[in-house]
Amino acid sequence: MSVLSGTKTKLKISPCDVSNGIATVNGDTPFEALINPEEYTHFSYIEYADNKAQGGAGGEKKYARTKPDRVEFKEMVLDGTGVVPGTSTSVLQQVALLRKVAYKYDGTEHEPPVVEVSWGPMLFKARLESLDVKYTLFKPSGEPLRARITLKFSAFTTNEEVFRSASMESPDLTHLVEVKAGDTLPLLCHRIYKDSSYYLAVAEFNHLHNFRALVPGQLLRFPPLV
């Protein structure tokens, strides 16, 4: 219940369509929790790399990247006993809908679906990392009447968003560079690596058939020096 309004907002997991890296909720049936979770955990991660010479002592850790956020819901209750108002589907049907919305592999995109997890102020575009179902109460026939589910989601971000948000300044990390008018591959390599001779390796890395025909607005990846 909302303390201020007295209205109940249900946790909802809605299927999304993705176009040009943008995820938007479509009109397919969402999964709604009849019993909201008691708690959830929002994880944020910063990854660091060791900055030390080979064979030397440990040095200062250097920022590497900010990883996508994660959200975890532990042991949410699904009920099919009929004691929860509004329950008209069995536990198996509820699990099936959840799997369809958040778990089922998308054969057209060749990856798990993107969903929007919403509950009160939370609005989280994500992909499911794991779904654990623990069945806890059964009919004499063996059909489950109650279950507890644990869900782990990882924030949906495109590779372009990850690279841009990191503001990477070191050639030790992969750069994503937007081509500007007048840019050439040797010039970009000199700008990033201080050595224009890497242009053929970068062309191969980006599967460029003609490295001389760069187009303004084109995105190129520059791999780390190894």
PDB file of C-alpha atoms in Angstrom:
ATOM      1  CA  MET A   1       0.000   0.000   0.000  1.00  0.00           C
ATOM      2  CA  SER A   2       1.119   3.556  -0.663  1.00  0.00           C
ATOM      3  CA  VAL A   3       1.336   5.382   2.681  1.00  0.00           C
ATOM      4  CA  LEU A   4       0.144   8.628   1.097  1.00  0.00           C
ATOM      5  CA  SER A   5      -2.546   7.512  -1.326  1.00  0.00           C
ATOM      6  CA  GLY A   6      -3.644   4.135   0.014  1.00  0.00           C
ATOM      7  CA  THR A   7      -3.493   2.674  -3.494  1.00  0.00           C
ATOM      8  CA  LYS A   8      -1.512  -0.416  -4.337  1.00  0.00           C
ATOM      9  CA  THR A   9       1.019  -0.356  -7.146  1.00  0.00           C
ATOM     10  CA  LYS A  10       1.988  -3.772  -8.461  1.00  0.00           C
ATOM     11  CA  LEU A  11       5.448  -4.747  -9.592  1.00  0.00           C
ATOM     12  CA  LYS A  12       5.198  -5.091 -13.362  1.00  0.00           C
ATOM     13  CA  ILE A  13       7.552  -6.666 -15.894  1.00  0.00           C
ATOM     14  CA  SER A  14       6.648  -5.492 -19.400  1.00  0.00           C
ATOM     15  CA  PRO A  15       8.040  -6.807 -22.707  1.00  0.00           C
ATOM     16  CA  CYS A  16       9.849  -4.268 -24.884  1.00  0.00           C
ATOM     17  CA  ASP A  17      10.751  -3.802 -28.524  1.00  0.00           C
ATOM     18  CA  VAL A  18      14.217  -2.468 -29.360  1.00  0.00           C
ATOM     19  CA  SER A  19      14.888  -0.159 -32.292  1.00  0.00           C
ATOM     20  CA  ASN A  20      18.148   1.714 -32.890  1.00  0.00           C
ATOM     21  CA  GLY A  21      19.272   0.854 -29.376  1.00  0.00           C
ATOM     22  CA  ILE A  22      16.126   2.295 -27.742  1.00  0.00           C
ATOM     23  CA  ALA A  23      13.822  -0.038 -25.761  1.00  0.00           C
ATOM     24  CA  THR A  24      10.115   0.809 -25.585  1.00  0.00           C
ATOM     25  CA  VAL A  25       7.266  -1.121 -23.956  1.00  0.00           C
ATOM     26  CA  ASN A  26       5.077  -2.889 -26.512  1.00  0.00           C
ATOM     27  CA  GLY A  27       1.454  -3.942 -26.165  1.00  0.00           C
ATOM     28  CA  ASP A  28       2.053  -7.577 -25.227  1.00  0.00           C
ATOM     29  CA  THR A  29       0.744  -8.921 -21.909  1.00  0.00           C
ATOM     30  CA  PRO A  30       3.033  -7.986 -18.993  1.00  0.00           C
ATOM     31  CA  PHE A  31       3.707 -10.019 -15.871  1.00  0.00           C
ATOM     32  CA  GLU A  32       2.230  -8.458 -12.733  1.00  0.00           C
ATOM     33  CA  ALA A  33       3.012  -9.565  -9.202  1.00  0.00           C
ATOM     34  CA  LEU A  34      -0.136 -10.268  -7.190  1.00  0.00           C
ATOM     35  CA  ILE A  35       1.990 -10.138  -4.033  1.00  0.00           C
ATOM     36  CA  ASN A  36       4.685  -7.458  -4.175  1.00  0.00           C
ATOM     37  CA  PRO A  37       8.206  -8.310  -2.989  1.00  0.00           C
ATOM     38  CA  GLU A  38       9.194  -7.466   0.560  1.00  0.00           C
ATOM     39  CA  GLU A  39      12.493  -6.004  -0.628  1.00  0.00           C
ATOM     40  CA  TYR A  40      14.843  -5.677  -3.555  1.00  0.00           C
ATOM     41  CA  THR A  41      18.515  -4.832  -3.993  1.00  0.00           C
ATOM     42  CA  HIS A  42      19.962  -2.449  -6.571  1.00  0.00           C
ATOM     43  CA  PHE A  43      23.645  -3.102  -7.345  1.00  0.00           C
ATOM     44  CA  SER A  44      26.051  -0.642  -9.014  1.00  0.00           C
ATOM     45  CA  TYR A  45      29.578  -1.621 -10.047  1.00  0.00           C
ATOM     46  CA  ILE A  46      32.812   0.164 -10.887  1.00  0.00           C
ATOM     47  CA  GLU A  47      35.636  -1.987 -12.233  1.00  0.00           C
ATOM     48  CA  TYR A  48      39.293  -1.135 -11.697  1.00  0.00           C
ATOM     49  CA  ALA A  49      42.460  -2.460 -13.332  1.00  0.00           C
ATOM     50  CA  ASP A  50      45.834  -2.885 -11.674  1.00  0.00           C
ATOM     51  CA  ASN A  51      48.269  -0.211 -12.871  1.00  0.00           C
ATOM     52  CA  LYS A  52      51.667  -1.766 -12.243  1.00  0.00           C
ATOM     53  CA  ALA A  53      54.751  -2.816 -14.151  1.00  0.00           C
ATOM     54  CA  GLN A  54      55.338  -6.494 -14.803  1.00  0.00           C
ATOM     55  CA  GLY A  55      56.992  -8.095 -11.788  1.00  0.00           C
ATOM     56  CA  GLY A  56      56.567  -4.966  -9.720  1.00  0.00           C
ATOM     57  CA  ALA A  57      54.693  -4.363  -6.508  1.00  0.00           C
ATOM     58  CA  GLY A  58      51.005  -3.558  -6.566  1.00  0.00           C
ATOM     59  CA  GLY A  59      50.324   0.005  -7.606  1.00  0.00           C
ATOM     60  CA  GLU A  60      47.392   2.360  -7.749  1.00  0.00           C
ATOM     61  CA  LYS A  61      44.235   0.834  -9.189  1.00  0.00           C
ATOM     62  CA  LYS A  62      43.053   2.571 -12.339  1.00  0.00           C
ATOM     63  CA  TYR A  63      39.437   3.072 -13.384  1.00  0.00           C
ATOM     64  CA  ALA A  64      38.492   0.585 -16.110  1.00  0.00           C
ATOM     65  CA  ARG A  65      34.757   0.866 -16.662  1.00  0.00           C
ATOM     66  CA  THR A  66      31.349   1.272 -15.082  1.00  0.00           C
ATOM     67  CA  LYS A  67      29.404  -1.967 -15.460  1.00  0.00           C
ATOM     68  CA  PRO A  68      25.638  -2.112 -16.020  1.00  0.00           C
ATOM     69  CA  ASP A  69      23.531  -1.896 -12.848  1.00  0.00           C
ATOM     70  CA  ARG A  70      21.744  -4.983 -11.548  1.00  0.00           C
ATOM     71  CA  VAL A  71      18.494  -5.423  -9.617  1.00  0.00           C
ATOM     72  CA  GLU A  72      17.603  -8.510  -7.593  1.00  0.00           C
ATOM     73  CA  PHE A  73      14.236  -9.560  -6.169  1.00  0.00           C
ATOM     74  CA  LYS A  74      14.461 -12.381  -3.626  1.00  0.00           C
ATOM     75  CA  GLU A  75      11.730 -14.951  -3.025  1.00  0.00           C
ATOM     76  CA  MET A  76       8.670 -13.150  -4.364  1.00  0.00           C
ATOM     77  CA  VAL A  77       5.548 -15.172  -3.591  1.00  0.00           C
ATOM     78  CA  LEU A  78       3.299 -16.609  -6.298  1.00  0.00           C
ATOM     79  CA  ASP A  79      -0.012 -17.934  -4.987  1.00  0.00           C
ATOM     80  CA  GLY A  80      -2.628 -20.143  -6.615  1.00  0.00           C
ATOM     81  CA  THR A  81      -4.659 -21.093  -3.528  1.00  0.00           C
ATOM     82  CA  GLY A  82      -7.310 -18.441  -4.147  1.00  0.00           C
ATOM     83  CA  VAL A  83      -6.701 -16.620  -0.858  1.00  0.00           C
ATOM     84  CA  VAL A  84      -5.161 -13.618  -2.640  1.00  0.00           C
ATOM     85  CA  PRO A  85      -7.857 -11.303  -4.091  1.00  0.00           C
ATOM     86  CA  GLY A  86      -7.700 -11.127  -7.868  1.00  0.00           C
ATOM     87  CA  THR A  87      -5.976 -14.463  -8.298  1.00  0.00           C
ATOM     88  CA  SER A  88      -7.489 -16.238 -11.282  1.00  0.00           C
ATOM     89  CA  THR A  89      -4.477 -18.066 -12.670  1.00  0.00           C
ATOM     90  CA  SER A  90      -2.574 -21.045 -11.359  1.00  0.00           C
ATOM     91  CA  VAL A  91       1.021 -20.879 -10.171  1.00  0.00           C
ATOM     92  CA  LEU A  92       2.147 -22.743 -13.280  1.00  0.00           C
ATOM     93  CA  GLN A  93       0.364 -20.216 -15.494  1.00  0.00           C
ATOM     94  CA  GLN A  94       1.998 -17.330 -13.632  1.00  0.00           C
ATOM     95  CA  VAL A  95       5.440 -18.881 -14.042  1.00  0.00           C
ATOM     96  CA  ALA A  96       4.762 -19.559 -17.721  1.00  0.00           C
ATOM     97  CA  LEU A  97       3.831 -15.917 -18.329  1.00  0.00           C
ATOM     98  CA  LEU A  98       6.933 -14.697 -16.516  1.00  0.00           C
ATOM     99  CA  ARG A  99       9.125 -16.992 -18.593  1.00  0.00           C
ATOM    100  CA  LYS A 100       7.446 -15.823 -21.804  1.00  0.00           C
ATOM    101  CA  VAL A 101       7.900 -12.139 -20.951  1.00  0.00           C
ATOM    102  CA  ALA A 102      11.424 -12.117 -19.496  1.00  0.00           C
ATOM    103  CA  TYR A 103      13.167 -15.425 -20.131  1.00  0.00           C
ATOM    104  CA  LYS A 104      12.206 -16.870 -23.505  1.00  0.00           C
ATOM    105  CA  TYR A 105      15.002 -16.571 -26.062  1.00  0.00           C
ATOM    106  CA  ASP A 106      14.180 -14.225 -28.947  1.00  0.00           C
ATOM    107  CA  GLY A 107      15.021 -16.091 -32.138  1.00  0.00           C
ATOM    108  CA  THR A 108      14.845 -12.948 -34.288  1.00  0.00           C
ATOM    109  CA  GLU A 109      17.260 -10.941 -32.139  1.00  0.00           C
ATOM    110  CA  HIS A 110      19.338 -13.974 -31.071  1.00  0.00           C
ATOM    111  CA  GLU A 111      19.390 -12.863 -27.446  1.00  0.00           C
ATOM    112  CA  PRO A 112      17.117 -12.776 -24.382  1.00  0.00           C
ATOM    113  CA  PRO A 113      14.277 -10.207 -24.492  1.00  0.00           C
ATOM    114  CA  VAL A 114      14.500  -6.698 -23.089  1.00  0.00           C
ATOM    115  CA  VAL A 115      11.901  -5.812 -20.448  1.00  0.00           C
ATOM    116  CA  GLU A 116      10.875  -2.833 -18.370  1.00  0.00           C
ATOM    117  CA  VAL A 117      10.718  -3.502 -14.634  1.00  0.00           C
ATOM    118  CA  SER A 118       8.479  -0.924 -12.951  1.00  0.00           C
ATOM    119  CA  TRP A 119       7.312  -0.543  -9.382  1.00  0.00           C
ATOM    120  CA  GLY A 120       6.517   2.837  -7.852  1.00  0.00           C
ATOM    121  CA  PRO A 121       9.463   5.138  -8.684  1.00  0.00           C
ATOM    122  CA  MET A 122      11.482   2.263 -10.184  1.00  0.00           C
ATOM    123  CA  LEU A 123      11.735   2.196 -13.965  1.00  0.00           C
ATOM    124  CA  PHE A 124      14.465  -0.197 -15.092  1.00  0.00           C
ATOM    125  CA  LYS A 125      15.096  -1.384 -18.660  1.00  0.00           C
ATOM    126  CA  ALA A 126      16.870  -4.702 -18.360  1.00  0.00           C
ATOM    127  CA  ARG A 127      17.477  -8.285 -19.385  1.00  0.00           C
ATOM    128  CA  LEU A 128      16.910 -11.213 -17.072  1.00  0.00           C
ATOM    129  CA  GLU A 129      20.082 -12.844 -15.724  1.00  0.00           C
ATOM    130  CA  SER A 130      18.480 -15.635 -13.743  1.00  0.00           C
ATOM    131  CA  LEU A 131      15.088 -16.982 -12.673  1.00  0.00           C
ATOM    132  CA  ASP A 132      14.860 -19.377  -9.731  1.00  0.00           C
ATOM    133  CA  VAL A 133      11.513 -20.957  -8.808  1.00  0.00           C
ATOM    134  CA  LYS A 134      11.006 -22.770  -5.493  1.00  0.00           C
ATOM    135  CA  TYR A 135       7.651 -24.613  -5.235  1.00  0.00           C
ATOM    136  CA  THR A 136       6.448 -24.785  -1.634  1.00  0.00           C
ATOM    137  CA  LEU A 137       2.793 -25.969  -1.503  1.00  0.00           C
ATOM    138  CA  PHE A 138       1.006 -28.596  -3.602  1.00  0.00           C
ATOM    139  CA  LYS A 139      -2.362 -30.130  -4.400  1.00  0.00           C
ATOM    140  CA  PRO A 140      -2.741 -33.876  -3.749  1.00  0.00           C
ATOM    141  CA  SER A 141      -2.181 -34.292  -7.508  1.00  0.00           C
ATOM    142  CA  GLY A 142       1.251 -32.675  -7.216  1.00  0.00           C
ATOM    143  CA  GLU A 143       0.287 -29.403  -8.947  1.00  0.00           C
ATOM    144  CA  PRO A 144       1.988 -26.498  -7.145  1.00  0.00           C
ATOM    145  CA  LEU A 145      -0.212 -24.032  -5.280  1.00  0.00           C
ATOM    146  CA  ARG A 146       2.497 -21.665  -4.117  1.00  0.00           C
ATOM    147  CA  ALA A 147       6.007 -20.736  -5.191  1.00  0.00           C
ATOM    148  CA  ARG A 148       8.801 -18.335  -4.341  1.00  0.00           C
ATOM    149  CA  ILE A 149      10.771 -16.802  -7.204  1.00  0.00           C
ATOM    150  CA  THR A 150      14.113 -15.007  -7.234  1.00  0.00           C
ATOM    151  CA  LEU A 151      14.834 -12.712 -10.183  1.00  0.00           C
ATOM    152  CA  LYS A 152      18.090 -11.051 -11.184  1.00  0.00           C
ATOM    153  CA  PHE A 153      18.119  -8.366 -13.893  1.00  0.00           C
ATOM    154  CA  SER A 154      20.988  -6.592 -15.619  1.00  0.00           C
ATOM    155  CA  ALA A 155      20.446  -3.096 -17.035  1.00  0.00           C
ATOM    156  CA  PHE A 156      19.944  -2.931 -20.783  1.00  0.00           C
ATOM    157  CA  THR A 157      22.569  -0.784 -22.457  1.00  0.00           C
ATOM    158  CA  THR A 158      23.919  -0.859 -25.987  1.00  0.00           C
ATOM    159  CA  ASN A 159      27.659  -1.178 -26.555  1.00  0.00           C
ATOM    160  CA  GLU A 160      27.637   2.406 -27.798  1.00  0.00           C
ATOM    161  CA  GLU A 161      26.117   3.645 -24.521  1.00  0.00           C
ATOM    162  CA  VAL A 162      28.648   1.690 -22.467  1.00  0.00           C
ATOM    163  CA  PHE A 163      31.629   3.134 -24.323  1.00  0.00           C
ATOM    164  CA  ARG A 164      30.282   6.682 -24.364  1.00  0.00           C
ATOM    165  CA  SER A 165      29.377   6.726 -20.674  1.00  0.00           C
ATOM    166  CA  ALA A 166      32.851   5.524 -19.674  1.00  0.00           C
ATOM    167  CA  SER A 167      34.613   8.606 -21.164  1.00  0.00           C
ATOM    168  CA  MET A 168      37.647   6.448 -21.808  1.00  0.00           C
ATOM    169  CA  GLU A 169      40.939   8.312 -22.234  1.00  0.00           C
ATOM    170  CA  SER A 170      43.483   5.481 -22.217  1.00  0.00           C
ATOM    171  CA  PRO A 171      44.634   3.296 -25.134  1.00  0.00           C
ATOM    172  CA  ASP A 172      44.557   0.418 -22.628  1.00  0.00           C
ATOM    173  CA  LEU A 173      40.770   0.408 -23.099  1.00  0.00           C
ATOM    174  CA  THR A 174      38.644  -0.064 -26.189  1.00  0.00           C
ATOM    175  CA  HIS A 175      37.536   3.289 -27.618  1.00  0.00           C
ATOM    176  CA  LEU A 176      34.372   3.951 -29.551  1.00  0.00           C
ATOM    177  CA  VAL A 177      34.941   6.918 -31.858  1.00  0.00           C
ATOM    178  CA  GLU A 178      32.473   8.789 -34.034  1.00  0.00           C
ATOM    179  CA  VAL A 179      33.995   9.767 -37.374  1.00  0.00           C
ATOM    180  CA  LYS A 180      34.018  13.499 -38.106  1.00  0.00           C
ATOM    181  CA  ALA A 181      34.346  15.215 -41.468  1.00  0.00           C
ATOM    182  CA  GLY A 182      37.985  15.090 -42.589  1.00  0.00           C
ATOM    183  CA  ASP A 183      38.924  12.153 -40.374  1.00  0.00           C
ATOM    184  CA  THR A 184      41.074   9.368 -41.786  1.00  0.00           C
ATOM    185  CA  LEU A 185      41.916   6.067 -40.168  1.00  0.00           C
ATOM    186  CA  PRO A 186      45.651   6.820 -39.853  1.00  0.00           C
ATOM    187  CA  LEU A 187      44.786  10.191 -38.299  1.00  0.00           C
ATOM    188  CA  LEU A 188      42.447   8.585 -35.761  1.00  0.00           C
ATOM    189  CA  CYS A 189      45.053   5.950 -34.909  1.00  0.00           C
ATOM    190  CA  HIS A 190      47.634   8.657 -34.308  1.00  0.00           C
ATOM    191  CA  ARG A 191      45.159  10.537 -32.104  1.00  0.00           C
ATOM    192  CA  ILE A 192      44.422   7.487 -29.945  1.00  0.00           C
ATOM    193  CA  TYR A 193      47.599   5.390 -30.086  1.00  0.00           C
ATOM    194  CA  LYS A 194      50.139   8.106 -31.008  1.00  0.00           C
ATOM    195  CA  ASP A 195      51.048   5.841 -33.917  1.00  0.00           C
ATOM    196  CA  SER A 196      49.265   5.945 -37.293  1.00  0.00           C
ATOM    197  CA  SER A 197      50.699   2.564 -38.365  1.00  0.00           C
ATOM    198  CA  TYR A 198      47.905   0.704 -36.547  1.00  0.00           C
ATOM    199  CA  TYR A 199      45.328   1.698 -39.195  1.00  0.00           C
ATOM    200  CA  LEU A 200      45.297  -1.683 -40.996  1.00  0.00           C
ATOM    201  CA  ALA A 201      44.729  -3.590 -37.733  1.00  0.00           C
ATOM    202  CA  VAL A 202      41.904  -1.220 -36.788  1.00  0.00           C
ATOM    203  CA  ALA A 203      40.352  -1.588 -40.251  1.00  0.00           C
ATOM    204  CA  GLU A 204      40.375  -5.382 -39.859  1.00  0.00           C
ATOM    205  CA  PHE A 205      38.963  -5.125 -36.315  1.00  0.00           C
ATOM    206  CA  ASN A 206      36.015  -3.074 -37.623  1.00  0.00           C
ATOM    207  CA  HIS A 207      35.542  -5.230 -40.750  1.00  0.00           C
ATOM    208  CA  LEU A 208      36.125  -2.260 -43.051  1.00  0.00           C
ATOM    209  CA  HIS A 209      36.286  -3.191 -46.729  1.00  0.00           C
ATOM    210  CA  ASN A 210      37.621   0.245 -47.686  1.00  0.00           C
ATOM    211  CA  PHE A 211      39.345   2.114 -44.871  1.00  0.00           C
ATOM    212  CA  ARG A 212      39.686   5.217 -47.058  1.00  0.00           C
ATOM    213  CA  ALA A 213      35.901   5.656 -47.358  1.00  0.00           C
ATOM    214  CA  LEU A 214      35.011   6.727 -43.815  1.00  0.00           C
ATOM    215  CA  VAL A 215      31.602   8.361 -43.410  1.00  0.00           C
ATOM    216  CA  PRO A 216      30.895  11.174 -40.897  1.00  0.00           C
ATOM    217  CA  GLY A 217      28.803   9.763 -38.056  1.00  0.00           C
ATOM    218  CA  GLN A 218      30.243   6.265 -38.504  1.00  0.00           C
ATOM    219  CA  LEU A 219      31.237   4.550 -35.239  1.00  0.00           C
ATOM    220  CA  LEU A 220      34.599   2.778 -35.086  1.00  0.00           C
ATOM    221  CA  ARG A 221      36.031   0.667 -32.282  1.00  0.00           C
ATOM    222  CA  PHE A 222      39.692   0.985 -31.396  1.00  0.00           C
ATOM    223  CA  PRO A 223      40.884  -2.074 -29.443  1.00  0.00           C
ATOM    224  CA  PRO A 224      43.357  -1.906 -26.553  1.00  0.00           C
ATOM    225  CA  LEU A 225      47.060  -2.214 -27.235  1.00  0.00           C
ATOM    226  CA  VAL A 226      48.386  -5.614 -26.171  1.00  0.00           C
TER     227      VAL A 226
END
